[in-house]
Amino acid sequence: MSTPLRVERRVEFCDTDAAGIMHFSAYFRFMEQAEHELLRACGLSVMSRDEEGKISWPRVAAKCNYSAAAKFEDTLSIDVSIIRIGEKSLTYRFLFFAAGRPLAEGEMTSVCCRIVEDQPPRSIPIPTWFAEKLRPFLVPPAT
């Protein structure tokens, strides 16, 4: 079984509300940053190139369920893994912890798109070389 990539992040003042609790929207920024770290760990980038041009990964769905509050200056551990590699999309899972205490669980789905200047993104099949590099982080979905 594969293991997730663990990313560490500190909750900064700009991530919190007036009570010093991490704002719900900051979790989505942290998820995106963890996604980028996973791609880098695979030797990839959210902005890639192949023989036909640019490839990127617009998000089409994101959610986060919260079970406890993160606070200013907490160090968060974010375990990021891939729970689905489809024909044209990837779904990531993010588990947030502070000092081993579960805080939140998120998911994000991104679609593989061809990026051509002055045209809207067009979904394309995930290149085999890209999917193969991600497989070490593919885990079964949480039940």
Tab-separated table of C-alpha atoms in Angstrom:
chain	number	residue	atom	x	y	z
A	1	MET	CA	0.000	0.000	0.000
A	2	SER	CA	1.227	3.500	-0.817
A	3	THR	CA	1.813	6.160	1.786
A	4	PRO	CA	0.834	9.822	1.552
A	5	LEU	CA	3.295	12.677	1.292
A	6	ARG	CA	3.486	14.661	4.540
A	7	VAL	CA	3.775	18.446	4.202
A	8	GLU	CA	4.372	20.709	7.216
A	9	ARG	CA	2.908	24.225	7.381
A	10	ARG	CA	2.694	26.788	10.165
A	11	VAL	CA	-0.555	28.705	10.646
A	12	GLU	CA	0.411	32.340	10.097
A	13	PHE	CA	-1.532	35.355	11.371
A	14	CYS	CA	-2.850	36.057	7.851
A	15	ASP	CA	-4.426	32.554	7.854
A	16	THR	CA	-6.608	33.286	10.898
A	17	ASP	CA	-9.745	35.147	11.871
A	18	ALA	CA	-9.924	37.757	14.655
A	19	ALA	CA	-10.043	34.976	17.285
A	20	GLY	CA	-6.770	33.465	16.048
A	21	ILE	CA	-8.496	30.410	14.561
A	22	MET	CA	-7.465	29.318	11.086
A	23	HIS	CA	-10.053	30.619	8.602
A	24	PHE	CA	-11.862	27.908	6.643
A	25	SER	CA	-10.609	29.316	3.333
A	26	ALA	CA	-6.954	28.885	4.369
A	27	TYR	CA	-7.409	25.105	4.271
A	28	PHE	CA	-7.978	25.340	0.517
A	29	ARG	CA	-4.730	27.305	0.049
A	30	PHE	CA	-2.890	24.723	2.132
A	31	MET	CA	-4.424	21.927	0.026
A	32	GLU	CA	-3.206	23.565	-3.172
A	33	GLN	CA	0.284	24.019	-1.727
A	34	ALA	CA	0.358	20.360	-0.613
A	35	GLU	CA	-0.761	19.307	-4.108
A	36	HIS	CA	2.157	21.246	-5.601
A	37	GLU	CA	4.578	19.581	-3.144
A	38	LEU	CA	3.295	16.136	-4.154
A	39	LEU	CA	3.753	16.948	-7.834
A	40	ARG	CA	7.296	18.223	-7.163
A	41	ALA	CA	8.068	15.020	-5.219
A	42	CYS	CA	7.110	13.127	-8.403
A	43	GLY	CA	9.311	15.339	-10.590
A	44	LEU	CA	6.223	17.072	-12.012
A	45	SER	CA	4.604	20.505	-11.936
A	46	VAL	CA	1.084	21.874	-12.052
A	47	MET	CA	2.253	23.609	-15.243
A	48	SER	CA	3.871	21.002	-17.508
A	49	ARG	CA	4.812	20.652	-21.152
A	50	ASP	CA	4.711	17.802	-23.595
A	51	GLU	CA	5.398	17.629	-27.339
A	52	GLU	CA	2.055	19.352	-28.024
A	53	GLY	CA	2.440	22.262	-25.599
A	54	LYS	CA	1.295	23.332	-22.127
A	55	ILE	CA	-0.687	21.162	-19.729
A	56	SER	CA	-2.294	22.427	-16.530
A	57	TRP	CA	-4.794	21.237	-13.926
A	58	PRO	CA	-7.814	23.489	-13.244
A	59	ARG	CA	-9.834	22.490	-10.183
A	60	VAL	CA	-13.391	21.345	-10.756
A	61	ALA	CA	-14.338	20.322	-7.204
A	62	ALA	CA	-13.033	20.963	-3.703
A	63	LYS	CA	-14.413	20.233	-0.264
A	64	CYS	CA	-13.204	20.206	3.310
A	65	ASN	CA	-14.806	18.794	6.459
A	66	TYR	CA	-13.575	20.226	9.753
A	67	SER	CA	-13.419	18.345	13.072
A	68	ALA	CA	-11.277	20.666	15.241
A	69	ALA	CA	-9.794	24.150	15.057
A	70	ALA	CA	-6.258	25.018	14.004
A	71	LYS	CA	-4.870	28.092	15.722
A	72	PHE	CA	-2.322	30.807	15.071
A	73	GLU	CA	1.240	29.406	15.156
A	74	ASP	CA	0.109	25.752	15.143
A	75	THR	CA	2.326	23.547	13.006
A	76	LEU	CA	0.098	21.484	10.742
A	77	SER	CA	0.941	18.171	9.152
A	78	ILE	CA	-0.919	17.660	5.892
A	79	ASP	CA	-0.947	14.151	4.462
A	80	VAL	CA	-1.686	14.360	0.732
A	81	SER	CA	-2.415	11.352	-1.440
A	82	ILE	CA	-4.221	10.556	-4.666
A	83	ILE	CA	-7.426	8.554	-4.334
A	84	ARG	CA	-8.356	8.426	-8.008
A	85	ILE	CA	-6.562	8.668	-11.329
A	86	GLY	CA	-9.244	8.849	-14.000
A	87	GLU	CA	-8.986	9.231	-17.755
A	88	LYS	CA	-8.862	13.042	-17.553
A	89	SER	CA	-8.926	13.906	-13.837
A	90	LEU	CA	-7.179	13.326	-10.513
A	91	THR	CA	-8.720	13.378	-7.054
A	92	TYR	CA	-6.513	14.189	-4.074
A	93	ARG	CA	-7.189	13.569	-0.380
A	94	PHE	CA	-5.770	15.837	2.323
A	95	LEU	CA	-5.682	14.924	6.023
A	96	PHE	CA	-4.829	17.796	8.407
A	97	PHE	CA	-3.287	17.227	11.854
A	98	ALA	CA	-1.851	19.425	14.630
A	99	ALA	CA	0.328	17.605	17.181
A	100	GLY	CA	-1.193	14.321	15.971
A	101	ARG	CA	-4.765	15.568	16.523
A	102	PRO	CA	-7.045	15.288	13.445
A	103	LEU	CA	-8.351	18.670	12.295
A	104	ALA	CA	-9.866	18.304	8.840
A	105	GLU	CA	-10.179	16.148	5.755
A	106	GLY	CA	-10.362	17.597	2.262
A	107	GLU	CA	-10.645	16.436	-1.324
A	108	MET	CA	-9.875	18.218	-4.556
A	109	THR	CA	-10.430	17.125	-8.156
A	110	SER	CA	-8.357	18.603	-10.968
A	111	VAL	CA	-8.785	18.047	-14.707
A	112	CYS	CA	-5.894	17.645	-17.129
A	113	CYS	CA	-6.188	20.441	-19.700
A	114	ARG	CA	-4.334	21.618	-22.767
A	115	ILE	CA	-3.541	25.323	-22.420
A	116	VAL	CA	-3.423	27.307	-25.663
A	117	GLU	CA	-3.091	31.093	-25.619
A	118	ASP	CA	-6.354	32.967	-26.316
A	119	GLN	CA	-8.414	29.751	-26.046
A	120	PRO	CA	-10.296	28.239	-23.120
A	121	PRO	CA	-8.632	25.228	-21.460
A	122	ARG	CA	-9.547	21.938	-23.186
A	123	SER	CA	-9.671	18.699	-21.192
A	124	ILE	CA	-7.393	15.947	-22.471
A	125	PRO	CA	-6.531	12.416	-21.327
A	126	ILE	CA	-3.862	12.363	-18.630
A	127	PRO	CA	-0.574	11.512	-20.353
A	128	THR	CA	0.641	8.029	-19.402
A	129	TRP	CA	4.051	9.365	-18.346
A	130	PHE	CA	2.352	11.793	-15.936
A	131	ALA	CA	-0.001	9.196	-14.411
A	132	GLU	CA	2.822	6.682	-13.910
A	133	LYS	CA	4.834	9.178	-11.867
A	134	LEU	CA	1.810	9.732	-9.587
A	135	ARG	CA	1.071	6.040	-8.898
A	136	PRO	CA	3.313	5.806	-5.793
A	137	PHE	CA	0.869	8.170	-4.052
A	138	LEU	CA	-2.328	6.388	-5.170
A	139	VAL	CA	-4.186	5.040	-2.123
A	140	PRO	CA	-7.677	3.604	-1.661
A	141	PRO	CA	-10.398	6.173	-0.851
A	142	ALA	CA	-11.297	6.644	2.825
A	143	THR	CA	-14.455	4.839	3.895
